[in-house]
Tab-separated table of C-alpha atoms in Angstrom:
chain	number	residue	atom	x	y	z
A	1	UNK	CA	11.846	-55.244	-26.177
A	2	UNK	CA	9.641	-56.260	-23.363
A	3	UNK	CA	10.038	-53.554	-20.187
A	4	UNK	CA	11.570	-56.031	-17.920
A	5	UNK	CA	14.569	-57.215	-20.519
A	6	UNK	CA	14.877	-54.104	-20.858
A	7	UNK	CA	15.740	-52.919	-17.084
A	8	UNK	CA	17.690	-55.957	-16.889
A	9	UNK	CA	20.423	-55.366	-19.716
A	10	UNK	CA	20.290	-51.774	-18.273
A	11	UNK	CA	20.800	-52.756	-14.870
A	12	UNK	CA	23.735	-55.355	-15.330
A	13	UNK	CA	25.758	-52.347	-16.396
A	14	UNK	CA	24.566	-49.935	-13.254
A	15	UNK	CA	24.857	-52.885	-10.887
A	16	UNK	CA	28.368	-53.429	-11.935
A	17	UNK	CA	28.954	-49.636	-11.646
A	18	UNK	CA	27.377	-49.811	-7.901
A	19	UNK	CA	29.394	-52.572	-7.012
A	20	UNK	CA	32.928	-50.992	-8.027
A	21	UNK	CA	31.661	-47.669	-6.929
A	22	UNK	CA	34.704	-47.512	-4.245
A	23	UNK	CA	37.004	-48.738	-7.324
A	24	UNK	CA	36.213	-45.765	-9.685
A	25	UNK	CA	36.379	-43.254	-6.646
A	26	UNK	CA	39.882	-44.725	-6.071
A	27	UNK	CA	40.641	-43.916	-9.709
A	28	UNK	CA	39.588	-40.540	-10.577
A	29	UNK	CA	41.194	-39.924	-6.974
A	30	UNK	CA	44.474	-41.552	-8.924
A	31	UNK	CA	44.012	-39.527	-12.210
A	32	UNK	CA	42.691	-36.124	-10.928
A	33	UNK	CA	46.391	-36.232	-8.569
A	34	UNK	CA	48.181	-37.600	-11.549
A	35	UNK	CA	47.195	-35.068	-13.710
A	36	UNK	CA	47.696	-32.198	-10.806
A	37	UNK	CA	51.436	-33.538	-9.797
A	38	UNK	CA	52.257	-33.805	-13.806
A	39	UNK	CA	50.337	-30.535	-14.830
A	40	UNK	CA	52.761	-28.927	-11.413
A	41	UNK	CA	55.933	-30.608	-12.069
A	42	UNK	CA	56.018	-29.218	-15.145
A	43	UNK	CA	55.352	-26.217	-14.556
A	44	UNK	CA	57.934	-26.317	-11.702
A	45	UNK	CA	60.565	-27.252	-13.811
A	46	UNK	CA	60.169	-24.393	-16.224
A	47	UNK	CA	60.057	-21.667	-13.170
A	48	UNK	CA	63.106	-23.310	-11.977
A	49	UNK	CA	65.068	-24.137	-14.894
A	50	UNK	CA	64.141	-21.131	-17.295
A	51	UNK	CA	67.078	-22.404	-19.751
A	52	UNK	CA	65.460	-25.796	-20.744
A	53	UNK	CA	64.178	-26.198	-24.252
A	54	UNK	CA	60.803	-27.851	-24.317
A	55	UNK	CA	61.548	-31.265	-25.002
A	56	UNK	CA	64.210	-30.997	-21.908
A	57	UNK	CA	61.339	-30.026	-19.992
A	58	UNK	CA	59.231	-32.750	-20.878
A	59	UNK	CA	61.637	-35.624	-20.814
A	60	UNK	CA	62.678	-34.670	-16.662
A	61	UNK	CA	59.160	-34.442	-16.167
A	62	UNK	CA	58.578	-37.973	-16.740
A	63	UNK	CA	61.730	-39.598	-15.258
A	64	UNK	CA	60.598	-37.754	-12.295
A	65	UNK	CA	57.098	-39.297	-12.549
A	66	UNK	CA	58.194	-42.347	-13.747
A	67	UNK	CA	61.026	-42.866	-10.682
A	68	UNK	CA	58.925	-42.016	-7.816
A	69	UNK	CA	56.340	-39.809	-8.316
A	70	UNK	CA	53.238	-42.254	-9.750
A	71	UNK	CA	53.869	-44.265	-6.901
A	72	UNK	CA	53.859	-41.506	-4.794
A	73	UNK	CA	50.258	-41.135	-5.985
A	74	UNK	CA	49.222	-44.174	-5.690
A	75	UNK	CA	50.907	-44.607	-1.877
A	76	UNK	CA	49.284	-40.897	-0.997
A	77	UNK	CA	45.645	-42.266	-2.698
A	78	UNK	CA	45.245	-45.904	-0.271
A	79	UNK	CA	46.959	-43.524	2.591
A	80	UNK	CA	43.725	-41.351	2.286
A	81	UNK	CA	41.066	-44.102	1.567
A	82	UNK	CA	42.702	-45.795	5.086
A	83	UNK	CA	42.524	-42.430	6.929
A	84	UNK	CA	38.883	-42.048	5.449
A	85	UNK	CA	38.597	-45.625	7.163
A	86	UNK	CA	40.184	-44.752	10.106
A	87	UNK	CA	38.930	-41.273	11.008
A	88	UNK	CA	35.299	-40.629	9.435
A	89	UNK	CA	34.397	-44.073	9.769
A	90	UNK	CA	34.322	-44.697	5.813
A	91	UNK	CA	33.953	-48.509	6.230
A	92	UNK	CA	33.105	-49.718	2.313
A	93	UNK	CA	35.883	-46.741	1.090
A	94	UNK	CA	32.917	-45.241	-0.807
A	95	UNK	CA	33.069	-41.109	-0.335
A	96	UNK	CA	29.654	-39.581	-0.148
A	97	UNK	CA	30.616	-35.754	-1.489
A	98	UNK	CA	33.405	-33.592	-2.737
A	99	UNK	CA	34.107	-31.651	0.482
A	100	UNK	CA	34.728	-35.278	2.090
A	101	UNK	CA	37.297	-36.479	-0.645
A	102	UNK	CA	38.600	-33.076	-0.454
A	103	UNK	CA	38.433	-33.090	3.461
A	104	UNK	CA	40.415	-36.574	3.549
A	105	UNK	CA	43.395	-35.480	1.099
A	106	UNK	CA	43.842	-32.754	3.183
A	107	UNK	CA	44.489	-34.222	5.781
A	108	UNK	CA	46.021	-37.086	5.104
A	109	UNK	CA	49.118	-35.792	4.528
A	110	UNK	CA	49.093	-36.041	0.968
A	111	UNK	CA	51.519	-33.263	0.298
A	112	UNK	CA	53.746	-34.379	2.788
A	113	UNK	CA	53.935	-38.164	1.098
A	114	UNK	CA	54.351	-36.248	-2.703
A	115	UNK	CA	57.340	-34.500	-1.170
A	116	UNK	CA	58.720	-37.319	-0.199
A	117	UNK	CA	58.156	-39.023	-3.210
A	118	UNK	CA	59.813	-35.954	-4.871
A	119	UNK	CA	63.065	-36.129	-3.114
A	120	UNK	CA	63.258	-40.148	-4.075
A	121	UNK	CA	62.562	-39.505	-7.537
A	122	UNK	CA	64.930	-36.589	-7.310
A	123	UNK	CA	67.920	-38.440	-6.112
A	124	UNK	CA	67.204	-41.893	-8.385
A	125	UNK	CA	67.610	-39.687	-11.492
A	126	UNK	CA	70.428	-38.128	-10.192
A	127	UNK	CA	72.264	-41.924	-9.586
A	128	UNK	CA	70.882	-42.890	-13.099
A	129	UNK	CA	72.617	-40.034	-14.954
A	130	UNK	CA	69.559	-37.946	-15.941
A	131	UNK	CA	70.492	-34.631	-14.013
A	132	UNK	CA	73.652	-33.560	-12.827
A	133	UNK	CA	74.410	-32.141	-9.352
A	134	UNK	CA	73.547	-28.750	-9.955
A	135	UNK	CA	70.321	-29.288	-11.188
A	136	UNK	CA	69.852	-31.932	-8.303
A	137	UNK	CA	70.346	-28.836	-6.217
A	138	UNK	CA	68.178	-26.311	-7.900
A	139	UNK	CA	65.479	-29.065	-7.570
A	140	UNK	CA	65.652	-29.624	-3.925
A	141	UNK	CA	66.056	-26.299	-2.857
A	142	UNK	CA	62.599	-25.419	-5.485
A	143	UNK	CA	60.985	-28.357	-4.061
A	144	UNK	CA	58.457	-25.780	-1.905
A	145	UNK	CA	57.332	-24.415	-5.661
A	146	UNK	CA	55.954	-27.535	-6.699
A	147	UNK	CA	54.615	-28.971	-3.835
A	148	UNK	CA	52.688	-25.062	-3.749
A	149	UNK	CA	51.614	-25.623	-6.648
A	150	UNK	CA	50.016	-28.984	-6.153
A	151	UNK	CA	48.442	-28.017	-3.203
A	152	UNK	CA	47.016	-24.865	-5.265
A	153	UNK	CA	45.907	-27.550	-8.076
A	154	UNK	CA	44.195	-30.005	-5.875
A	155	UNK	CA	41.894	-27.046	-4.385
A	156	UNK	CA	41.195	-25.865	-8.023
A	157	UNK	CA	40.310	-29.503	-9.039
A	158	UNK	CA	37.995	-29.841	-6.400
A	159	UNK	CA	36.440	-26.368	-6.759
A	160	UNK	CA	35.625	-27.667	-10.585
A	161	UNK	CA	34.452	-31.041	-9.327
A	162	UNK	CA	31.929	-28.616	-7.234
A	163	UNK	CA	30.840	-26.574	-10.212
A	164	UNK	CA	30.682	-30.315	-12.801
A	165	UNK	CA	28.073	-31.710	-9.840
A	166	UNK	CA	25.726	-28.157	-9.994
A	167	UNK	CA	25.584	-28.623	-13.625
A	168	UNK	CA	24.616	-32.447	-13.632
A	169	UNK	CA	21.552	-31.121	-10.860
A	170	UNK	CA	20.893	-28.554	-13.501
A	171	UNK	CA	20.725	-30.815	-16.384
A	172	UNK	CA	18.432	-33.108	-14.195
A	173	UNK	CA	16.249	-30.631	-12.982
A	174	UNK	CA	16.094	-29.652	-17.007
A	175	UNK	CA	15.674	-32.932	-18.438
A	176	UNK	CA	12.732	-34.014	-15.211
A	177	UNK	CA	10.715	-30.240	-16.817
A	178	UNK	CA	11.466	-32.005	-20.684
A	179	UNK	CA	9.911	-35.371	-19.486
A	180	UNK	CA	7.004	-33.541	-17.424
A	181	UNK	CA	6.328	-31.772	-21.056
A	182	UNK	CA	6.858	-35.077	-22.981
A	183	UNK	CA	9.245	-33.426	-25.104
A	184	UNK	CA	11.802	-36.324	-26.149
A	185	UNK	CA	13.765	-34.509	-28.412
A	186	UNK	CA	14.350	-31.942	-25.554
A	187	UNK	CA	15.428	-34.740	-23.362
A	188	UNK	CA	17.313	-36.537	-25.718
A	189	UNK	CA	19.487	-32.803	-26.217
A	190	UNK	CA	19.206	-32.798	-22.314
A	191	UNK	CA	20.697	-35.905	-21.733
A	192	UNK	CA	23.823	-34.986	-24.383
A	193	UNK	CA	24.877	-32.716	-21.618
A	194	UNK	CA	24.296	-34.567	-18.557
A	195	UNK	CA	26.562	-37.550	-19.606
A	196	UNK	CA	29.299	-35.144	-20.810
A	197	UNK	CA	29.534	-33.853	-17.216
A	198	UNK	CA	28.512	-36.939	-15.672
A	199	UNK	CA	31.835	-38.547	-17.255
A	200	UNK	CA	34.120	-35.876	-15.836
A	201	UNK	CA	32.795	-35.862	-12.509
A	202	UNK	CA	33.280	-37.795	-9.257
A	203	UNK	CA	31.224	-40.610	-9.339
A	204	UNK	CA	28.974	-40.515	-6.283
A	205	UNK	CA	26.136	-42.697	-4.955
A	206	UNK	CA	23.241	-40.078	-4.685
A	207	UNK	CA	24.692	-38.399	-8.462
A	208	UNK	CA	24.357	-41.975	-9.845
A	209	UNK	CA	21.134	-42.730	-8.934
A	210	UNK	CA	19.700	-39.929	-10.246
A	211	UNK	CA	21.559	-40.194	-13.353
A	212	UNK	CA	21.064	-44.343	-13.502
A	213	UNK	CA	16.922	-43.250	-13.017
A	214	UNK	CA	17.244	-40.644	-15.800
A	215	UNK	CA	18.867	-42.940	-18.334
A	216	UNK	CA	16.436	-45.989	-17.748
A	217	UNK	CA	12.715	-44.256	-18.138
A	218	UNK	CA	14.750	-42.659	-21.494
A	219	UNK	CA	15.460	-45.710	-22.868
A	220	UNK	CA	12.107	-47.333	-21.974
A	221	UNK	CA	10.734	-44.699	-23.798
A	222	UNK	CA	12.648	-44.348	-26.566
A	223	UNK	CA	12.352	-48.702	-26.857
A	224	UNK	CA	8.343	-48.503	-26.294
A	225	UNK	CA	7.015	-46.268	-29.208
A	226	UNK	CA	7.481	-43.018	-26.768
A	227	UNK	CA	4.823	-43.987	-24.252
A	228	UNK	CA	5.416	-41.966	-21.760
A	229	UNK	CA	2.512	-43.340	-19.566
A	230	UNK	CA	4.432	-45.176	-16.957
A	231	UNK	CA	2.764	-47.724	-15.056
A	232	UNK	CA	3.222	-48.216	-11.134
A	233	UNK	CA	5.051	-51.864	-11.523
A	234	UNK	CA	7.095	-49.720	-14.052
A	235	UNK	CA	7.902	-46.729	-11.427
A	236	UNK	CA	8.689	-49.588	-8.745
A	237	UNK	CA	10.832	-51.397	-10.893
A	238	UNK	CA	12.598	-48.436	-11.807
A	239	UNK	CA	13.199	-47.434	-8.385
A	240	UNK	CA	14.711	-50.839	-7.559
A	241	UNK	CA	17.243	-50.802	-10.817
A	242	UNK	CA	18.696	-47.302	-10.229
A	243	UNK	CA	19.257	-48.029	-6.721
């Protein structure tokens, strides 16, 4: 495969990733609370109601997520992306680091809208026969222990999002000596464990570019009978498709 079909079918994919960059930060933003609100809810319920067998647990779990609580998330998620907007001036919705998506939930009141949330969800299962009175009350009055441990959740997410982006730099850092050795089987191990973190971790414009430059001089190589040689055009045109 000549170098420049090549760049192109690899740079269809990354310019489609560039373009919905602000869509996929929306949605790990939408899973990483989902999973934090149904990891704490859980959890909740079993502090609070220590006498429900597991499947109990489980099915008021999701009537509460499934009456009020996923579109809680999904109301608390645009509320930050508009405060983003609003406040630090985030015009395209793209976030630039962790400690800004982190900074933005914060303080956009993202508790405060998953607590009310709560309390609808709360009271529709209660009018739709799911939970009776009393545990309507032990609920409400427990609501602090899962909104505490949301809050606690989100800050651990984010601390692991922190830790998933020092490994991807590692891996680069490791894979750039591999390349600077010509060692492709090194890189090709290398790059195993760079996409395995790159798929778990916020997807950010700087992180993307270095992984979109890693992944295209690989595949050049591995498609041009390992040359590793790369010409200027080559370097130029490789700078323009990871960009």
């Amino acid at each position: 495969m000549k170098i420049i079909e090549l760049l192109e079918n690899i740079g269809k994919g990354i310019n489609i990733l560039s373009d919905s960059l602000s869509n996929l930060q929306s949605k790990f933003m939408e899973s990483t609370l989902y999973k934090v609100v149904n990891t704490s809810i859980d959890c909740g319920i079993r502090i609070l109601l220590p006498n429900f067998i597991e499947d109990e647990v489980i099915d008021l779990k999701n009537s509460i997520m499934e009456n009020g609580l996923v579109k809680g998330i999904k109301e608390a998620v645009n509320s930050a992306i508009q405060f983003g907007k609003n406040i630090y001036g985030i015009t395209t919705g793209k976030f630039n680091s962790v400690e800004q998506m982190q900074n933005i939930i914060d303080k956009s009141g993202t508790i405060n809208t998953i607590s009310s949330f709560l309390d609808e969800a709360i009271d529709t299962i209660k009018s739709m026969g799911i939970i009776n009175s009393n545990v309507k009350t032990v609920l409400k009055s427990g609501k602090n222990a899962f909104l505490n441990n949301i809050k606690n959740n989100i800050s651990d997410e984010f601390n692991n999002q922190k830790k998933y982006l020092n490994q991807v730099e590692k891996y680069a850092k490791q894979w750039n000596d591999a390349y600077i050795a010509r060692d492709l089987e090194e890189m090709k191990d290398i790059f195993y464990q760079l996409e395995s973190y790159i798929e778990k971790t916020m997807p950010l414009k700087e992180t993307m570019k270095i992984y979109n430059e890693i992944k295209i001089i690989q595949e050049m190589i591995e498609n041009n009978k390992e040359k590793f040689d790369l010409s200027q055009n080559e370097i130029e045109l490789i700078e323009a498709f990871s960009n």
